[in-house]
Amino acid sequence: MPSASTKLEKQTSMEAFDPIKQIVTIVEKKIRNLEKRKGKLDTYRRGSQKELNEDQKHHLNEYDHGQTVGELEARLWDT
């Protein structure tokens, strides 16, 4: 049944080029990454046992900005 597998491959390749699905995938990944970053910053804020490096301190200072951006993306995604 080679024709059946060919149809599946064509269908899968057509789905991969659907721009709406690509946008959805990108937005989902961005939201997931922002949530992960927020979790790390929450850990830094609570006060970890070790000293923070300069990069971590910088991102911790920008925590509120990142939080509002993440909330905005989540609200846009929900509508």
PDB file of N, CA and C in Angstrom:
ATOM      1  N   MET A   1       0.801  -1.189   0.000  1.00  0.00           N
ATOM      2  CA  MET A   1       0.000   0.000   0.000  1.00  0.00           C
ATOM      3  C   MET A   1       0.854   1.268   0.000  1.00  0.00           C
ATOM      4  N   PRO A   2       1.715   1.437  -0.918  1.00  0.00           N
ATOM      5  CA  PRO A   2       2.533   2.642  -0.967  1.00  0.00           C
ATOM      6  C   PRO A   2       1.710   3.905  -1.169  1.00  0.00           C
ATOM      7  N   SER A   3       0.573   3.802  -1.846  1.00  0.00           N
ATOM      8  CA  SER A   3      -0.217   5.003  -2.099  1.00  0.00           C
ATOM      9  C   SER A   3      -0.789   5.577  -0.807  1.00  0.00           C
ATOM     10  N   ALA A   4      -1.127   4.727   0.153  1.00  0.00           N
ATOM     11  CA  ALA A   4      -1.663   5.216   1.423  1.00  0.00           C
ATOM     12  C   ALA A   4      -0.612   6.007   2.187  1.00  0.00           C
ATOM     13  N   SER A   5       0.612   5.530   2.204  1.00  0.00           N
ATOM     14  CA  SER A   5       1.663   6.257   2.920  1.00  0.00           C
ATOM     15  C   SER A   5       2.011   7.560   2.214  1.00  0.00           C
ATOM     16  N   THR A   6       1.914   7.591   0.906  1.00  0.00           N
ATOM     17  CA  THR A   6       2.180   8.813   0.158  1.00  0.00           C
ATOM     18  C   THR A   6       1.138   9.869   0.489  1.00  0.00           C
ATOM     19  N   LYS A   7      -0.110   9.457   0.614  1.00  0.00           N
ATOM     20  CA  LYS A   7      -1.167  10.405   0.960  1.00  0.00           C
ATOM     21  C   LYS A   7      -0.926  10.991   2.341  1.00  0.00           C
ATOM     22  N   LEU A   8      -0.497  10.179   3.280  1.00  0.00           N
ATOM     23  CA  LEU A   8      -0.214  10.675   4.622  1.00  0.00           C
ATOM     24  C   LEU A   8       0.932  11.678   4.605  1.00  0.00           C
ATOM     25  N   GLU A   9       1.965  11.389   3.846  1.00  0.00           N
ATOM     26  CA  GLU A   9       3.106  12.299   3.765  1.00  0.00           C
ATOM     27  C   GLU A   9       2.696  13.627   3.147  1.00  0.00           C
ATOM     28  N   LYS A  10       1.879  13.587   2.107  1.00  0.00           N
ATOM     29  CA  LYS A  10       1.420  14.818   1.470  1.00  0.00           C
ATOM     30  C   LYS A  10       0.563  15.628   2.431  1.00  0.00           C
ATOM     31  N   GLN A  11      -0.304  14.952   3.172  1.00  0.00           N
ATOM     32  CA  GLN A  11      -1.174  15.635   4.115  1.00  0.00           C
ATOM     33  C   GLN A  11      -0.347  16.282   5.227  1.00  0.00           C
ATOM     34  N   THR A  12       0.623  15.578   5.733  1.00  0.00           N
ATOM     35  CA  THR A  12       1.477  16.116   6.781  1.00  0.00           C
ATOM     36  C   THR A  12       2.279  17.305   6.278  1.00  0.00           C
ATOM     37  N   SER A  13       2.814  17.209   5.077  1.00  0.00           N
ATOM     38  CA  SER A  13       3.603  18.322   4.547  1.00  0.00           C
ATOM     39  C   SER A  13       2.727  19.543   4.289  1.00  0.00           C
ATOM     40  N   MET A  14       1.484  19.357   3.892  1.00  0.00           N
ATOM     41  CA  MET A  14       0.577  20.481   3.683  1.00  0.00           C
ATOM     42  C   MET A  14       0.250  21.148   5.014  1.00  0.00           C
ATOM     43  N   GLU A  15       0.081  20.364   6.082  1.00  0.00           N
ATOM     44  CA  GLU A  15      -0.208  20.925   7.395  1.00  0.00           C
ATOM     45  C   GLU A  15       0.977  21.728   7.913  1.00  0.00           C
ATOM     46  N   ALA A  16       2.168  21.305   7.586  1.00  0.00           N
ATOM     47  CA  ALA A  16       3.366  21.994   8.064  1.00  0.00           C
ATOM     48  C   ALA A  16       3.482  23.389   7.460  1.00  0.00           C
ATOM     49  N   PHE A  17       2.904  23.624   6.302  1.00  0.00           N
ATOM     50  CA  PHE A  17       3.001  24.914   5.637  1.00  0.00           C
ATOM     51  C   PHE A  17       1.799  25.813   5.908  1.00  0.00           C
ATOM     52  N   ASP A  18       0.869  25.370   6.738  1.00  0.00           N
ATOM     53  CA  ASP A  18      -0.289  26.182   7.076  1.00  0.00           C
ATOM     54  C   ASP A  18       0.176  27.344   7.959  1.00  0.00           C
ATOM     55  N   PRO A  19       0.092  28.576   7.474  1.00  0.00           N
ATOM     56  CA  PRO A  19       0.634  29.706   8.227  1.00  0.00           C
ATOM     57  C   PRO A  19      -0.051  29.930   9.576  1.00  0.00           C
ATOM     58  N   ILE A  20      -1.331  29.679   9.661  1.00  0.00           N
ATOM     59  CA  ILE A  20      -2.042  29.865  10.924  1.00  0.00           C
ATOM     60  C   ILE A  20      -1.500  28.907  11.978  1.00  0.00           C
ATOM     61  N   LYS A  21      -1.285  27.657  11.595  1.00  0.00           N
ATOM     62  CA  LYS A  21      -0.753  26.677  12.545  1.00  0.00           C
ATOM     63  C   LYS A  21       0.665  27.037  12.958  1.00  0.00           C
ATOM     64  N   GLN A  22       1.437  27.583  12.042  1.00  0.00           N
ATOM     65  CA  GLN A  22       2.794  28.014  12.381  1.00  0.00           C
ATOM     66  C   GLN A  22       2.758  29.150  13.401  1.00  0.00           C
ATOM     67  N   ILE A  23       1.857  30.093  13.205  1.00  0.00           N
ATOM     68  CA  ILE A  23       1.726  31.212  14.136  1.00  0.00           C
ATOM     69  C   ILE A  23       1.296  30.711  15.503  1.00  0.00           C
ATOM     70  N   VAL A  24       0.320  29.809  15.523  1.00  0.00           N
ATOM     71  CA  VAL A  24      -0.157  29.244  16.785  1.00  0.00           C
ATOM     72  C   VAL A  24       0.986  28.557  17.516  1.00  0.00           C
ATOM     73  N   THR A  25       1.767  27.782  16.805  1.00  0.00           N
ATOM     74  CA  THR A  25       2.891  27.070  17.407  1.00  0.00           C
ATOM     75  C   THR A  25       3.917  28.042  17.971  1.00  0.00           C
ATOM     76  N   ILE A  26       4.225  29.079  17.230  1.00  0.00           N
ATOM     77  CA  ILE A  26       5.206  30.070  17.680  1.00  0.00           C
ATOM     78  C   ILE A  26       4.722  30.778  18.939  1.00  0.00           C
ATOM     79  N   VAL A  27       3.461  31.198  18.945  1.00  0.00           N
ATOM     80  CA  VAL A  27       2.924  31.905  20.108  1.00  0.00           C
ATOM     81  C   VAL A  27       2.898  30.990  21.328  1.00  0.00           C
ATOM     82  N   GLU A  28       2.500  29.731  21.143  1.00  0.00           N
ATOM     83  CA  GLU A  28       2.494  28.786  22.264  1.00  0.00           C
ATOM     84  C   GLU A  28       3.895  28.617  22.844  1.00  0.00           C
ATOM     85  N   LYS A  29       4.894  28.509  21.987  1.00  0.00           N
ATOM     86  CA  LYS A  29       6.276  28.351  22.455  1.00  0.00           C
ATOM     87  C   LYS A  29       6.754  29.598  23.194  1.00  0.00           C
ATOM     88  N   LYS A  30       6.411  30.775  22.669  1.00  0.00           N
ATOM     89  CA  LYS A  30       6.825  32.014  23.329  1.00  0.00           C
ATOM     90  C   LYS A  30       6.205  32.133  24.715  1.00  0.00           C
ATOM     91  N   ILE A  31       4.914  31.818  24.821  1.00  0.00           N
ATOM     92  CA  ILE A  31       4.244  31.878  26.120  1.00  0.00           C
ATOM     93  C   ILE A  31       4.868  30.878  27.081  1.00  0.00           C
ATOM     94  N   ARG A  32       5.132  29.669  26.612  1.00  0.00           N
ATOM     95  CA  ARG A  32       5.744  28.643  27.461  1.00  0.00           C
ATOM     96  C   ARG A  32       7.129  29.088  27.934  1.00  0.00           C
ATOM     97  N   ASN A  33       7.923  29.678  27.032  1.00  0.00           N
ATOM     98  CA  ASN A  33       9.255  30.155  27.409  1.00  0.00           C
ATOM     99  C   ASN A  33       9.185  31.298  28.418  1.00  0.00           C
ATOM    100  N   LEU A  34       8.220  32.204  28.242  1.00  0.00           N
ATOM    101  CA  LEU A  34       8.066  33.293  29.201  1.00  0.00           C
ATOM    102  C   LEU A  34       7.656  32.770  30.571  1.00  0.00           C
ATOM    103  N   GLU A  35       6.802  31.750  30.596  1.00  0.00           N
ATOM    104  CA  GLU A  35       6.403  31.164  31.875  1.00  0.00           C
ATOM    105  C   GLU A  35       7.589  30.504  32.569  1.00  0.00           C
ATOM    106  N   LYS A  36       8.443  29.836  31.794  1.00  0.00           N
ATOM    107  CA  LYS A  36       9.647  29.227  32.371  1.00  0.00           C
ATOM    108  C   LYS A  36      10.571  30.303  32.929  1.00  0.00           C
ATOM    109  N   ARG A  37      10.769  31.359  32.168  1.00  0.00           N
ATOM    110  CA  ARG A  37      11.644  32.450  32.604  1.00  0.00           C
ATOM    111  C   ARG A  37      11.096  33.101  33.869  1.00  0.00           C
ATOM    112  N   LYS A  38       9.760  33.271  33.912  1.00  0.00           N
ATOM    113  CA  LYS A  38       9.131  33.858  35.091  1.00  0.00           C
ATOM    114  C   LYS A  38       9.349  32.970  36.308  1.00  0.00           C
ATOM    115  N   GLY A  39       9.261  31.664  36.120  1.00  0.00           N
ATOM    116  CA  GLY A  39       9.509  30.737  37.220  1.00  0.00           C
ATOM    117  C   GLY A  39      10.925  30.857  37.759  1.00  0.00           C
ATOM    118  N   LYS A  40      11.890  30.986  36.867  1.00  0.00           N
ATOM    119  CA  LYS A  40      13.286  31.162  37.298  1.00  0.00           C
ATOM    120  C   LYS A  40      13.455  32.472  38.063  1.00  0.00           C
ATOM    121  N   LEU A  41      12.848  33.534  37.547  1.00  0.00           N
ATOM    122  CA  LEU A  41      12.967  34.825  38.219  1.00  0.00           C
ATOM    123  C   LEU A  41      12.280  34.807  39.580  1.00  0.00           C
ATOM    124  N   ASP A  42      11.167  34.088  39.695  1.00  0.00           N
ATOM    125  CA  ASP A  42      10.506  33.940  40.995  1.00  0.00           C
ATOM    126  C   ASP A  42      11.439  33.267  41.992  1.00  0.00           C
ATOM    127  N   THR A  43      12.178  32.267  41.523  1.00  0.00           N
ATOM    128  CA  THR A  43      13.142  31.579  42.381  1.00  0.00           C
ATOM    129  C   THR A  43      14.236  32.544  42.825  1.00  0.00           C
ATOM    130  N   TYR A  44      14.725  33.366  41.911  1.00  0.00           N
ATOM    131  CA  TYR A  44      15.755  34.348  42.252  1.00  0.00           C
ATOM    132  C   TYR A  44      15.213  35.362  43.264  1.00  0.00           C
ATOM    133  N   ARG A  45      13.960  35.762  43.069  1.00  0.00           N
ATOM    134  CA  ARG A  45      13.345  36.763  43.942  1.00  0.00           C
ATOM    135  C   ARG A  45      13.195  36.256  45.366  1.00  0.00           C
ATOM    136  N   ARG A  46      12.815  34.995  45.501  1.00  0.00           N
ATOM    137  CA  ARG A  46      12.626  34.423  46.832  1.00  0.00           C
ATOM    138  C   ARG A  46      13.939  34.332  47.597  1.00  0.00           C
ATOM    139  N   GLY A  47      15.012  34.441  46.870  1.00  0.00           N
ATOM    140  CA  GLY A  47      16.320  34.419  47.511  1.00  0.00           C
ATOM    141  C   GLY A  47      16.911  33.026  47.515  1.00  0.00           C
ATOM    142  N   SER A  48      17.693  32.765  46.527  1.00  0.00           N
ATOM    143  CA  SER A  48      18.342  31.465  46.455  1.00  0.00           C
ATOM    144  C   SER A  48      19.558  31.460  47.376  1.00  0.00           C
ATOM    145  N   GLN A  49      20.117  30.299  47.583  1.00  0.00           N
ATOM    146  CA  GLN A  49      21.247  30.116  48.486  1.00  0.00           C
ATOM    147  C   GLN A  49      22.528  30.728  47.925  1.00  0.00           C
ATOM    148  N   LYS A  50      22.647  30.768  46.614  1.00  0.00           N
ATOM    149  CA  LYS A  50      23.897  31.222  46.014  1.00  0.00           C
ATOM    150  C   LYS A  50      23.802  32.676  45.551  1.00  0.00           C
ATOM    151  N   GLU A  51      24.954  33.269  45.337  1.00  0.00           N
ATOM    152  CA  GLU A  51      25.046  34.645  44.855  1.00  0.00           C
ATOM    153  C   GLU A  51      24.654  34.700  43.376  1.00  0.00           C
ATOM    154  N   LEU A  52      23.881  35.718  42.999  1.00  0.00           N
ATOM    155  CA  LEU A  52      23.456  35.874  41.608  1.00  0.00           C
ATOM    156  C   LEU A  52      24.555  36.554  40.804  1.00  0.00           C
ATOM    157  N   ASN A  53      24.682  36.135  39.535  1.00  0.00           N
ATOM    158  CA  ASN A  53      25.646  36.807  38.665  1.00  0.00           C
ATOM    159  C   ASN A  53      25.007  38.076  38.087  1.00  0.00           C
ATOM    160  N   GLU A  54      25.786  38.851  37.370  1.00  0.00           N
ATOM    161  CA  GLU A  54      25.312  40.141  36.850  1.00  0.00           C
ATOM    162  C   GLU A  54      24.113  39.990  35.914  1.00  0.00           C
ATOM    163  N   ASP A  55      24.132  38.976  35.074  1.00  0.00           N
ATOM    164  CA  ASP A  55      23.037  38.744  34.132  1.00  0.00           C
ATOM    165  C   ASP A  55      21.743  38.438  34.878  1.00  0.00           C
ATOM    166  N   GLN A  56      21.821  37.607  35.892  1.00  0.00           N
ATOM    167  CA  GLN A  56      20.642  37.268  36.683  1.00  0.00           C
ATOM    168  C   GLN A  56      20.103  38.497  37.414  1.00  0.00           C
ATOM    169  N   LYS A  57      21.000  39.317  37.947  1.00  0.00           N
ATOM    170  CA  LYS A  57      20.574  40.544  38.627  1.00  0.00           C
ATOM    171  C   LYS A  57      19.883  41.488  37.652  1.00  0.00           C
ATOM    172  N   HIS A  58      20.431  41.603  36.460  1.00  0.00           N
ATOM    173  CA  HIS A  58      19.846  42.471  35.435  1.00  0.00           C
ATOM    174  C   HIS A  58      18.424  42.022  35.093  1.00  0.00           C
ATOM    175  N   HIS A  59      18.253  40.730  34.867  1.00  0.00           N
ATOM    176  CA  HIS A  59      16.930  40.210  34.513  1.00  0.00           C
ATOM    177  C   HIS A  59      15.959  40.308  35.682  1.00  0.00           C
ATOM    178  N   LEU A  60      16.460  40.185  36.882  1.00  0.00           N
ATOM    179  CA  LEU A  60      15.604  40.326  38.054  1.00  0.00           C
ATOM    180  C   LEU A  60      15.102  41.764  38.173  1.00  0.00           C
ATOM    181  N   ASN A  61      15.942  42.727  37.814  1.00  0.00           N
ATOM    182  CA  ASN A  61      15.526  44.133  37.830  1.00  0.00           C
ATOM    183  C   ASN A  61      14.459  44.415  36.777  1.00  0.00           C
ATOM    184  N   GLU A  62      14.426  43.642  35.713  1.00  0.00           N
ATOM    185  CA  GLU A  62      13.433  43.823  34.653  1.00  0.00           C
ATOM    186  C   GLU A  62      12.250  42.866  34.808  1.00  0.00           C
ATOM    187  N   TYR A  63      12.088  42.296  35.978  1.00  0.00           N
ATOM    188  CA  TYR A  63      11.050  41.293  36.236  1.00  0.00           C
ATOM    189  C   TYR A  63       9.654  41.831  35.931  1.00  0.00           C
ATOM    190  N   ASP A  64       9.335  43.021  36.436  1.00  0.00           N
ATOM    191  CA  ASP A  64       7.991  43.572  36.256  1.00  0.00           C
ATOM    192  C   ASP A  64       7.658  43.794  34.791  1.00  0.00           C
ATOM    193  N   HIS A  65       8.627  44.258  34.018  1.00  0.00           N
ATOM    194  CA  HIS A  65       8.406  44.457  32.579  1.00  0.00           C
ATOM    195  C   HIS A  65       8.111  43.121  31.895  1.00  0.00           C
ATOM    196  N   GLY A  66       8.874  42.115  32.213  1.00  0.00           N
ATOM    197  CA  GLY A  66       8.661  40.793  31.625  1.00  0.00           C
ATOM    198  C   GLY A  66       7.327  40.200  32.016  1.00  0.00           C
ATOM    199  N   GLN A  67       6.910  40.472  33.239  1.00  0.00           N
ATOM    200  CA  GLN A  67       5.632  39.950  33.707  1.00  0.00           C
ATOM    201  C   GLN A  67       4.483  40.591  32.938  1.00  0.00           C
ATOM    202  N   THR A  68       4.546  41.904  32.694  1.00  0.00           N
ATOM    203  CA  THR A  68       3.473  42.554  31.949  1.00  0.00           C
ATOM    204  C   THR A  68       3.448  42.098  30.498  1.00  0.00           C
ATOM    205  N   VAL A  69       4.608  41.871  29.909  1.00  0.00           N
ATOM    206  CA  VAL A  69       4.652  41.369  28.531  1.00  0.00           C
ATOM    207  C   VAL A  69       4.035  39.979  28.465  1.00  0.00           C
ATOM    208  N   GLY A  70       4.364  39.127  29.422  1.00  0.00           N
ATOM    209  CA  GLY A  70       3.809  37.779  29.450  1.00  0.00           C
ATOM    210  C   GLY A  70       2.306  37.781  29.631  1.00  0.00           C
ATOM    211  N   GLU A  71       1.811  38.657  30.505  1.00  0.00           N
ATOM    212  CA  GLU A  71       0.370  38.763  30.714  1.00  0.00           C
ATOM    213  C   GLU A  71      -0.321  39.271  29.455  1.00  0.00           C
ATOM    214  N   LEU A  72       0.299  40.223  28.782  1.00  0.00           N
ATOM    215  CA  LEU A  72      -0.269  40.760  27.545  1.00  0.00           C
ATOM    216  C   LEU A  72      -0.369  39.674  26.485  1.00  0.00           C
ATOM    217  N   GLU A  73       0.696  38.899  26.309  1.00  0.00           N
ATOM    218  CA  GLU A  73       0.664  37.819  25.323  1.00  0.00           C
ATOM    219  C   GLU A  73      -0.401  36.790  25.676  1.00  0.00           C
ATOM    220  N   ALA A  74      -0.520  36.457  26.948  1.00  0.00           N
ATOM    221  CA  ALA A  74      -1.524  35.478  27.361  1.00  0.00           C
ATOM    222  C   ALA A  74      -2.930  36.007  27.098  1.00  0.00           C
ATOM    223  N   ARG A  75      -3.163  37.301  27.394  1.00  0.00           N
ATOM    224  CA  ARG A  75      -4.486  37.873  27.133  1.00  0.00           C
ATOM    225  C   ARG A  75      -4.793  37.915  25.643  1.00  0.00           C
ATOM    226  N   LEU A  76      -3.803  38.272  24.845  1.00  0.00           N
ATOM    227  CA  LEU A  76      -4.010  38.287  23.397  1.00  0.00           C
ATOM    228  C   LEU A  76      -4.324  36.894  22.879  1.00  0.00           C
ATOM    229  N   TRP A  77      -3.655  35.910  23.443  1.00  0.00           N
ATOM    230  CA  TRP A  77      -3.847  34.537  23.005  1.00  0.00           C
ATOM    231  C   TRP A  77      -5.232  34.033  23.378  1.00  0.00           C
ATOM    232  N   ASP A  78      -5.767  34.462  24.539  1.00  0.00           N
ATOM    233  CA  ASP A  78      -7.070  34.001  25.006  1.00  0.00           C
ATOM    234  C   ASP A  78      -8.215  34.592  24.201  1.00  0.00           C
ATOM    235  N   THR A  79      -8.007  35.750  23.567  1.00  0.00           N
ATOM    236  CA  THR A  79      -9.107  36.380  22.832  1.00  0.00           C
ATOM    237  C   THR A  79      -9.273  35.824  21.462  1.00  0.00           C
TER     238      THR A  79
END
